[in-house]
Coordinates of C-alpha atoms and ligand atoms in Angstrom, one line a residue:
M18 CA 0.0 0.0 0.0
V19 CA 1.5 3.3 -1.1
E20 CA 2.1 5.1 2.2
S21 CA 1.4 8.8 2.5
T22 CA 3.4 11.2 4.8
A23 CA 2.7 14.2 6.9
K24 CA 5.0 17.2 6.9
L25 CA 5.7 19.2 10.0
E26 CA 7.7 22.5 9.9
F27 CA 9.2 23.3 13.3
G28 CA 12.3 25.3 14.4
G29 CA 13.0 26.2 10.9
K30 CA 13.2 22.6 9.7
E31 CA 10.7 20.5 7.9
N32 CA 10.3 16.8 8.6
E33 CA 8.1 14.1 7.1
Y34 CA 6.3 11.5 9.2
K35 CA 4.8 8.2 7.9
V36 CA 0.9 8.0 7.8
R37 CA -0.4 4.5 8.5
K38 CA -3.9 3.3 7.6
G39 CA -5.9 0.9 9.7
T40 CA -8.5 -1.6 8.4
V41 CA -11.1 0.9 9.3
G42 CA -11.0 4.1 11.4
P43 CA -8.7 7.2 11.4
D44 CA -5.2 7.1 9.9
V45 CA -2.3 7.6 12.3
I46 CA 0.7 9.7 12.0
D47 CA 3.8 7.9 13.3
I48 CA 5.6 10.6 15.3
A49 CA 8.1 8.3 17.1
A50 CA 11.0 10.2 15.5
L51 CA 9.5 13.7 16.4
Y52 CA 11.6 14.3 19.5
K53 CA 14.8 13.1 17.7
N54 CA 14.0 15.4 14.8
T55 CA 12.8 18.5 16.6
G56 CA 13.7 18.2 20.3
A57 CA 10.0 18.8 21.1
F58 CA 7.3 16.5 22.5
T59 CA 3.7 16.3 21.5
Y60 CA 1.2 17.4 24.2
D61 CA -2.1 15.6 24.5
P62 CA -3.4 15.2 28.2
G63 CA -6.1 12.5 28.3
F64 CA -4.8 11.2 24.9
T65 CA -7.8 12.7 23.0
S66 CA -5.8 12.5 19.7
T67 CA -3.3 9.8 20.5
A68 CA -3.2 6.1 19.4
S69 CA -1.2 4.3 22.1
C70 CA -0.8 1.0 20.2
E71 CA -1.8 -1.1 17.2
S72 CA -4.6 -3.6 18.0
K73 CA -6.8 -6.2 16.2
I74 CA -9.2 -6.8 19.0
T75 CA -11.9 -4.1 19.2
F76 CA -13.0 -1.2 17.0
I77 CA -15.3 1.7 18.0
D78 CA -16.8 4.2 15.6
G79 CA -18.0 6.9 17.9
D80 CA -19.9 8.9 15.2
E81 CA -21.7 5.8 14.0
G82 CA -22.3 4.3 17.4
M83 CA -20.5 1.1 16.2
L84 CA -18.6 -1.5 18.3
L85 CA -16.9 -4.5 16.7
H86 CA -15.1 -7.3 18.5
R87 CA -12.7 -8.9 16.0
G88 CA -15.0 -7.5 13.3
Y89 CA -18.3 -8.8 14.7
P90 CA -20.9 -6.1 15.7
I91 CA -21.8 -6.1 19.4
D92 CA -25.5 -6.4 18.8
Q93 CA -25.1 -9.7 16.9
L94 CA -22.7 -11.1 19.5
A95 CA -25.1 -10.1 22.4
E96 CA -28.0 -11.7 20.5
H97 CA -26.5 -14.9 19.3
G98 CA -23.4 -15.6 21.4
D99 CA -22.6 -16.4 25.0
F100 CA -20.0 -14.8 27.2
L101 CA -17.4 -17.6 27.0
E102 CA -17.8 -17.7 23.2
I103 CA -16.9 -13.9 23.2
C104 CA -14.0 -14.6 25.5
Y105 CA -12.7 -17.2 23.0
L106 CA -13.2 -14.7 20.2
L107 CA -11.3 -11.9 22.0
L108 CA -8.4 -14.2 23.0
Y109 CA -8.0 -16.3 19.9
G110 CA -9.3 -13.9 17.1
D111 CA -12.0 -16.0 15.7
L112 CA -15.4 -17.5 16.7
P113 CA -14.8 -21.1 18.0
T114 CA -15.9 -24.3 16.3
K115 CA -18.2 -26.5 18.5
S116 CA -15.3 -28.6 19.6
Q117 CA -13.1 -25.6 20.3
K118 CA -16.0 -24.0 22.4
D119 CA -16.5 -27.2 24.3
D120 CA -12.8 -27.5 25.1
F121 CA -12.6 -23.8 26.1
D122 CA -15.7 -24.1 28.3
H123 CA -14.2 -27.2 30.0
R124 CA -10.9 -25.4 30.6
V125 CA -12.6 -22.3 32.2
T126 CA -15.0 -24.4 34.2
H127 CA -12.2 -26.4 35.7
H128 CA -10.3 -23.3 36.8
T129 CA -13.2 -21.6 38.7
M130 CA -12.0 -22.7 42.2
V131 CA -9.5 -20.5 44.0
H132 CA -6.8 -21.8 46.4
E133 CA -8.6 -22.5 49.7
Q134 CA -6.1 -20.3 51.5
M135 CA -7.4 -17.3 49.6
S136 CA -10.6 -17.3 51.7
R137 CA -8.5 -16.1 54.6
F138 CA -7.7 -12.8 52.9
F139 CA -11.4 -11.8 53.2
T140 CA -11.4 -12.1 57.0
G141 CA -8.8 -9.3 57.1
F142 CA -11.4 -6.8 55.6
R143 CA -14.2 -5.0 57.5
R144 CA -17.5 -6.5 56.4
D145 CA -18.6 -3.0 55.2
A146 CA -15.5 -2.6 53.1
H147 CA -16.3 -1.6 49.5
P148 CA -16.2 -4.8 47.4
M149 CA -14.0 -3.0 44.9
A150 CA -11.4 -2.5 47.6
V151 CA -11.5 -6.2 48.3
M152 CA -11.2 -7.0 44.6
C153 CA -8.1 -4.8 44.3
G154 CA -6.5 -6.7 47.2
V155 CA -7.5 -10.3 46.5
V156 CA -6.9 -10.3 42.7
G157 CA -3.5 -8.8 43.2
A158 CA -2.8 -11.6 45.7
L159 CA -3.4 -14.2 42.9
S160 CA 0.2 -13.6 41.9
A161 CA 1.2 -15.0 45.3
F162 CA -0.5 -18.3 44.5
Y163 CA 0.0 -19.1 40.8
H164 CA 3.7 -18.8 40.3
D165 CA 3.4 -21.4 37.6
S166 CA 1.7 -18.9 35.3
T167 CA 3.6 -15.7 35.8
D168 CA 6.4 -16.2 33.3
I169 CA 5.1 -13.8 30.6
S170 CA 7.7 -15.0 28.1
D171 CA 6.0 -18.5 28.0
P172 CA 3.0 -18.6 25.6
H173 CA 1.6 -21.6 27.5
Q174 CA 1.8 -19.8 30.9
R175 CA 0.3 -16.6 29.3
M176 CA -2.8 -18.6 28.2
V177 CA -3.0 -20.5 31.5
A178 CA -3.0 -17.2 33.4
S179 CA -5.6 -15.8 31.0
I180 CA -7.9 -18.8 31.6
R181 CA -7.3 -18.6 35.4
L182 CA -8.3 -15.0 35.5
I183 CA -11.4 -15.4 33.4
A184 CA -12.5 -18.4 35.5
K185 CA -11.6 -17.1 39.0
M186 CA -13.0 -13.6 38.8
P187 CA -16.6 -14.7 39.2
T188 CA -15.6 -16.8 42.2
I189 CA -13.7 -14.0 43.9
A190 CA -16.5 -11.5 43.1
A191 CA -19.1 -13.8 44.6
M192 CA -16.8 -14.3 47.7
A193 CA -16.5 -10.5 48.0
Y194 CA -20.3 -10.2 47.9
K195 CA -20.9 -13.0 50.4
Y196 CA -18.3 -11.6 52.8
H197 CA -20.0 -8.2 52.4
I198 CA -23.4 -9.5 53.5
G199 CA -22.1 -11.9 56.1
Q200 CA -23.1 -15.1 54.4
P201 CA -20.9 -18.2 53.8
F202 CA -19.0 -18.6 50.5
V203 CA -20.6 -20.9 47.9
Y204 CA -18.3 -23.1 45.8
P205 CA -18.5 -23.1 42.0
R206 CA -20.7 -25.8 40.4
N207 CA -19.2 -27.4 37.3
E208 CA -22.6 -28.4 35.9
L209 CA -23.7 -24.8 35.6
S210 CA -23.0 -22.3 32.8
F211 CA -20.6 -19.4 33.5
A212 CA -23.4 -16.8 34.3
A213 CA -25.7 -19.3 36.1
N214 CA -22.7 -20.4 38.2
F215 CA -22.0 -16.8 39.2
L216 CA -25.6 -16.2 40.2
H217 CA -25.6 -19.4 42.2
M218 CA -22.4 -18.5 44.0
C219 CA -23.9 -15.1 44.9
F220 CA -27.5 -16.0 45.8
A221 CA -27.4 -19.7 47.0
V222 CA -27.4 -20.4 50.7
P223 CA -26.5 -23.7 52.5
C224 CA -30.0 -24.0 53.9
E225 CA -31.9 -24.8 50.7
E226 CA -31.4 -25.6 47.0
Y227 CA -31.1 -22.5 44.8
K228 CA -32.6 -22.8 41.3
V229 CA -31.1 -20.3 38.9
N230 CA -33.7 -18.6 36.7
P231 CA -32.6 -19.2 33.1
V232 CA -34.0 -15.9 31.9
L233 CA -32.0 -14.0 34.5
A234 CA -28.9 -16.1 33.8
R235 CA -29.2 -15.2 30.1
A236 CA -29.5 -11.5 31.0
M237 CA -26.5 -11.8 33.3
D238 CA -24.5 -13.5 30.5
R239 CA -25.5 -10.7 28.0
I240 CA -24.5 -8.0 30.5
F241 CA -21.0 -9.7 30.7
I242 CA -20.8 -9.7 26.9
L243 CA -21.6 -5.9 26.8
H244 CA -18.8 -5.1 29.2
A245 CA -16.1 -7.5 27.8
D246 CA -13.8 -5.1 26.0
H247 CA -13.8 -1.5 24.7
E248 CA -10.5 -0.5 22.8
Q249 CA -8.0 1.5 24.8
N250 CA -10.2 2.8 27.6
A251 CA -8.6 4.1 30.8
S252 CA -8.4 0.7 32.7
T253 CA -7.3 -1.2 29.6
S254 CA -4.6 1.4 29.0
T255 CA -3.6 0.9 32.7
V256 CA -3.3 -2.8 32.2
R257 CA -1.2 -2.3 29.1
L258 CA 1.1 0.2 30.8
A259 CA 1.5 -2.0 33.8
G260 CA 2.2 -5.0 31.6
S261 CA 4.8 -3.1 29.5
S262 CA 7.2 -3.2 32.5
G263 CA 6.9 -7.0 32.5
A264 CA 4.7 -7.2 35.6
N265 CA 2.8 -10.5 35.9
P266 CA -0.8 -10.6 34.5
F267 CA -2.5 -10.9 37.9
A268 CA -0.8 -7.7 39.1
C269 CA -1.7 -6.0 35.9
I270 CA -5.4 -6.9 36.2
A271 CA -5.4 -5.7 39.8
A272 CA -4.1 -2.3 38.4
G273 CA -7.0 -2.3 35.9
I274 CA -9.5 -2.9 38.7
A275 CA -8.2 0.0 40.6
C276 CA -8.5 2.3 37.6
L277 CA -12.0 1.0 36.7
W278 CA -13.3 2.0 40.2
G279 CA -13.3 5.7 39.3
P280 CA -16.8 7.3 38.9
A281 CA -15.7 8.7 35.5
H282 CA -15.1 5.2 34.3
G283 CA -16.5 1.9 35.6
G284 CA -17.7 3.4 38.8
A285 CA -20.3 5.3 36.8
N286 CA -22.8 2.4 37.0
E287 CA -22.9 2.7 40.8
A288 CA -22.9 6.5 40.6
A289 CA -25.7 6.5 37.9
L290 CA -28.0 4.5 40.1
N291 CA -27.3 6.6 43.1
M292 CA -28.0 9.7 41.0
L293 CA -31.4 8.2 39.8
S294 CA -32.3 7.4 43.4
E295 CA -31.3 10.9 44.6
I296 CA -33.4 12.5 41.9
G297 CA -36.2 10.2 43.1
T298 CA -39.1 11.4 41.1
V299 CA -39.7 12.7 37.5
D300 CA -40.6 16.2 38.7
R301 CA -37.1 16.7 40.1
I302 CA -35.3 16.0 36.8
P303 CA -35.2 19.6 35.5
E304 CA -33.3 20.7 38.7
Y305 CA -30.6 18.1 38.0
V306 CA -30.4 18.8 34.3
A307 CA -29.9 22.5 35.1
R308 CA -27.1 21.5 37.5
A309 CA -25.4 19.3 34.8
K310 CA -25.4 22.3 32.5
D311 CA -24.1 24.7 35.1
K312 CA -20.4 25.4 34.5
N313 CA -20.0 26.3 38.2
D314 CA -21.5 23.0 39.4
P315 CA -19.3 19.9 39.3
F316 CA -22.4 17.7 39.0
R317 CA -22.5 15.6 35.9
L318 CA -25.3 13.3 34.7
M319 CA -23.7 9.9 35.5
G320 CA -24.2 7.4 32.7
F321 CA -24.2 10.2 30.1
G322 CA -21.4 11.1 27.7
H323 CA -18.4 9.3 26.4
R324 CA -14.9 10.1 25.2
V325 CA -15.5 8.2 21.9
Y326 CA -19.2 7.8 21.4
K327 CA -20.7 11.0 20.0
N328 CA -23.7 9.0 19.1
Y329 CA -25.8 6.5 21.1
D330 CA -23.6 3.9 22.8
P331 CA -24.7 0.7 21.1
R332 CA -24.4 -1.2 24.3
A333 CA -26.8 1.1 26.1
K334 CA -29.6 0.2 23.6
I335 CA -29.1 -3.5 24.3
M336 CA -28.8 -2.8 28.0
Q337 CA -32.1 -1.0 28.0
R338 CA -33.8 -4.0 26.3
T339 CA -32.2 -6.3 28.9
T340 CA -33.5 -4.0 31.7
H341 CA -37.1 -4.4 30.4
E342 CA -36.6 -8.2 30.0
V343 CA -35.4 -8.6 33.6
L344 CA -38.0 -6.3 35.2
G345 CA -40.7 -8.2 33.2
E346 CA -39.4 -11.6 34.3
L347 CA -39.3 -10.4 37.9
G348 CA -42.8 -8.9 37.6
I349 CA -41.4 -5.4 38.6
K350 CA -44.0 -3.1 37.1
D351 CA -43.3 0.4 38.5
D352 CA -39.7 0.9 39.3
P353 CA -39.4 4.6 40.2
T354 CA -35.7 4.7 39.1
L355 CA -36.6 3.3 35.7
D356 CA -39.3 5.9 35.3
V357 CA -36.8 8.6 36.2
A358 CA -34.2 7.1 33.8
I359 CA -36.6 7.0 30.9
E360 CA -37.8 10.5 31.4
L361 CA -34.3 11.8 32.1
E362 CA -33.1 10.3 28.8
R363 CA -36.0 11.8 26.9
I364 CA -35.4 15.3 28.3
A365 CA -31.6 15.1 27.9
L366 CA -31.9 13.9 24.2
T367 CA -34.0 16.9 23.3
D368 CA -32.0 19.5 25.3
E369 CA -29.8 21.9 23.3
Y370 CA -26.9 21.5 25.7
F371 CA -26.7 17.7 25.4
I372 CA -27.3 17.7 21.7
E373 CA -24.6 20.3 21.1
K374 CA -22.1 18.4 23.3
K375 CA -23.3 15.1 21.8
L376 CA -24.0 13.6 25.2
Y377 CA -25.9 10.3 25.0
P378 CA -26.6 7.6 27.6
N379 CA -23.7 5.1 27.9
I380 CA -23.6 1.5 29.0
D381 CA -23.7 2.6 32.7
F382 CA -27.0 4.5 32.4
Y383 CA -29.3 1.4 32.4
S384 CA -27.0 -1.3 33.8
G385 CA -27.5 -0.2 37.4
I386 CA -31.3 -0.6 37.2
T387 CA -30.9 -4.1 35.9
L388 CA -28.3 -5.2 38.4
K389 CA -30.4 -3.8 41.3
A390 CA -33.4 -5.8 40.0
L391 CA -31.2 -8.9 39.8
G392 CA -30.5 -8.5 43.6
F393 CA -27.1 -6.8 43.7
P394 CA -26.3 -3.9 46.0
T395 CA -24.9 -0.8 44.2
T396 CA -21.5 -1.4 45.7
M397 CA -21.3 -4.6 43.6
F398 CA -22.0 -2.9 40.3
T399 CA -18.4 -2.1 39.4
V400 CA -17.3 -5.5 40.6
L401 CA -19.5 -7.0 37.9
F402 CA -18.0 -4.6 35.4
A403 CA -14.5 -5.7 36.4
L404 CA -15.6 -9.4 36.2
A405 CA -16.7 -9.0 32.6
R406 CA -13.9 -6.7 31.5
T407 CA -11.2 -9.1 32.7
V408 CA -11.3 -10.9 29.4
G409 CA -10.8 -7.6 27.5
W410 CA -8.0 -6.6 29.8
I411 CA -6.2 -9.9 29.5
A412 CA -6.7 -10.2 25.7
Q413 CA -5.2 -6.7 25.3
W414 CA -2.4 -7.5 27.7
K415 CA -1.6 -10.7 25.7
E416 CA -1.6 -8.7 22.4
M417 CA 0.8 -6.2 24.0
V418 CA 3.2 -8.8 25.3
E419 CA 3.2 -10.6 21.9
D420 CA 3.7 -7.3 19.9
P421 CA 7.3 -7.2 18.7
Q422 CA 7.1 -3.4 18.7
Q423 CA 6.1 -3.2 22.3
K424 CA 8.5 -1.5 24.8
I425 CA 8.0 -0.1 28.3
G426 CA 5.5 2.8 28.3
R427 CA 7.2 6.0 29.5
P428 CA 5.4 9.3 28.5
R429 CA 7.3 12.6 28.8
Q430 CA 5.9 16.0 30.1
L431 CA 5.7 19.7 29.7
Y432 CA 7.7 21.0 32.7
T433 CA 6.5 24.3 34.1
G434 CA 8.0 24.0 37.6
S435 CA 10.9 25.9 39.1
P436 CA 14.2 26.3 37.1
E437 CA 17.4 25.0 38.8
R438 CA 18.1 26.7 42.2
D439 CA 20.5 26.1 45.1
Y440 CA 19.5 24.6 48.5
V441 CA 18.9 27.2 51.2
P442 CA 19.7 26.2 54.8
I443 CA 16.7 26.3 57.1
A444 CA 18.2 29.0 59.2
K445 CA 18.2 31.3 56.1
R446 CA 14.6 30.6 54.9
Ligands
SDX502 C1 -17.2 4.1 30.7 O1 -13.5 4.9 27.5 C2 -14.4 3.9 27.5 O2 -14.6 3.2 26.6 C3 -15.1 3.8 28.8 C4 -16.2 2.7 28.9 C5 -15.7 1.3 28.7 O3 -16.5 0.4 28.3 O4 -14.5 1.1 29.1 O5 -17.2 3.0 27.9 C6 -17.0 2.7 30.2 O6 -16.3 4.6 31.5 C7 -18.4 4.9 30.2 C8 -18.4 6.4 30.8 C9 -18.9 6.3 32.2 N1 -18.8 7.6 32.9 C10 -19.9 8.4 33.1 O7 -21.0 8.1 32.8 C11 -19.5 9.6 34.0 C12 -20.2 10.8 33.3 N2 -19.6 11.2 32.1 C13 -18.5 12.1 32.1 O8 -17.7 12.2 33.2 C14 -17.8 12.2 30.7 O9 -18.8 12.2 29.7 C15 -16.8 11.2 30.4 C16 -15.7 11.1 31.4 C17 -17.4 9.8 30.2 C18 -16.1 11.6 29.1 O10 -15.5 12.8 29.3 P1 -14.6 13.5 28.2 O11 -14.5 12.8 26.9 O12 -13.3 13.9 28.8 O13 -15.4 14.8 27.9 P2 -15.4 16.1 28.6 O14 -15.3 15.9 30.1 O15 -14.3 16.9 28.0 O16 -16.8 16.7 28.3 C19 -17.0 17.4 27.1 C20 -18.1 18.5 27.5 C21 -17.6 19.2 28.7 O17 -18.2 20.5 28.6 P3 -17.3 21.8 28.2 O18 -16.1 21.8 29.1 O19 -16.8 21.4 26.7 O20 -18.2 23.0 28.3 O21 -19.3 17.8 27.8 C22 -19.6 18.0 29.2 C23 -18.3 18.5 29.9 O22 -18.6 19.4 31.0 N3 -20.0 16.7 29.8 C24 -21.1 16.6 30.6 C25 -21.1 15.2 30.8 N4 -20.1 14.6 30.2 C26 -19.4 15.5 29.6 N5 -22.0 17.4 31.1 C27 -22.9 16.9 31.9 N6 -23.0 15.6 32.2 C28 -22.1 14.7 31.7 N7 -22.3 13.4 32.0

């Protein structure tokens, strides 16, 4: 492919930089030689115009509201696939054959137990500790138990660590939830599907048999699919940067969990439901919309807006459908938070401010209503996001480790601090 170039004149010199084309999406200007040529850095806080890597895993077209995983549109995957099938797709690059799927399911199922000694970690936490704080600690501790899959230079160990993380996150998440509510841990059941097993570990109790509702298990599985991967978002970039130093995959995923916790990112599902509950009734919506538009008010509509989507988040549409499915199955007719959400969305989508700034509901806007209906407390919402996103994080980590071009990530800066100056003894200050 004839490559084009971009010219930059700086400091009286003109240099050319290669322009590279992707399969779809914006071209990139390779500026790796910029500092050597000009002695200057680029400046792009928040990386709004910066591609940090080359990837084949996920593509988002923010203007079209499009999300592809290895080329497959998210609505088709959510409709026809199951979560472990999407895990296989993200990790291996293609949809599995029947025998590949059966083998993958078997491998994941038989890694769902955690080392029995890990249960002792939980007793060190207060019962009212936020489950995300527990997840940061316990997932990071996995690297203390699975030394036989921390050599990142070994492809077999990379895959074993990937399977272990996908398989054990539901178990650890369920343990965090059980510890939080003071109930005993429930072991994984190999005869259950991935999502059914998770619901069983969360909601079964030793006193009676717990039958998983298949409609709710399917909804849970679809929610995991919608959260699986999303290009180079903040937490995925955190995992890639941690992994670029050679840190083991368990430590990298723990770093991703920490980043995801923020309310501007994965913490938005918890914040969005808390916001809907705070608004409480439809008549109070205008007051909050006014606050969201007020430059002097830090309040933002949680679950609205997105760095990339300047059109409707395709996941939010599917999430909204799933919300109605779950509420219908549970016979929840009038959920006040759903009434507020639907009216808030209607108002925001017709309001000049939101239209001009291209603010649409994102995946976090409806997910909280569904998760609350499924029986989870708001403090567990981001844990469920982390559970699902683990496959995206680990697939991106694996791609980074296997990329011959990869090197340790080390951004530079614009320094505006004090110029060099001499030490002043305290007696003279
Ligand atoms: C996720 O990156 C990913 O892919 C993330 C994610 C994934 O799957 O990994 O999709 C998951 O994190 C979804 C986003 C969840 N966060 C929220 O719902 C929190 C509320 N949203 C905002 O904080 C915000 O929209 C962000 C953080 C999501 C995006 O922020 P940007 O891209 O940095 O945009 P910005 O802050 O520069 O906002 C642009 C303008 C600003 O106004 P001006 O300064 O130009 O006048 O839009 C305004 C903002 O004030 N704005 C909002 C708003 N979001 C942006 N105003 C009111 N309410 C909001 N929610």
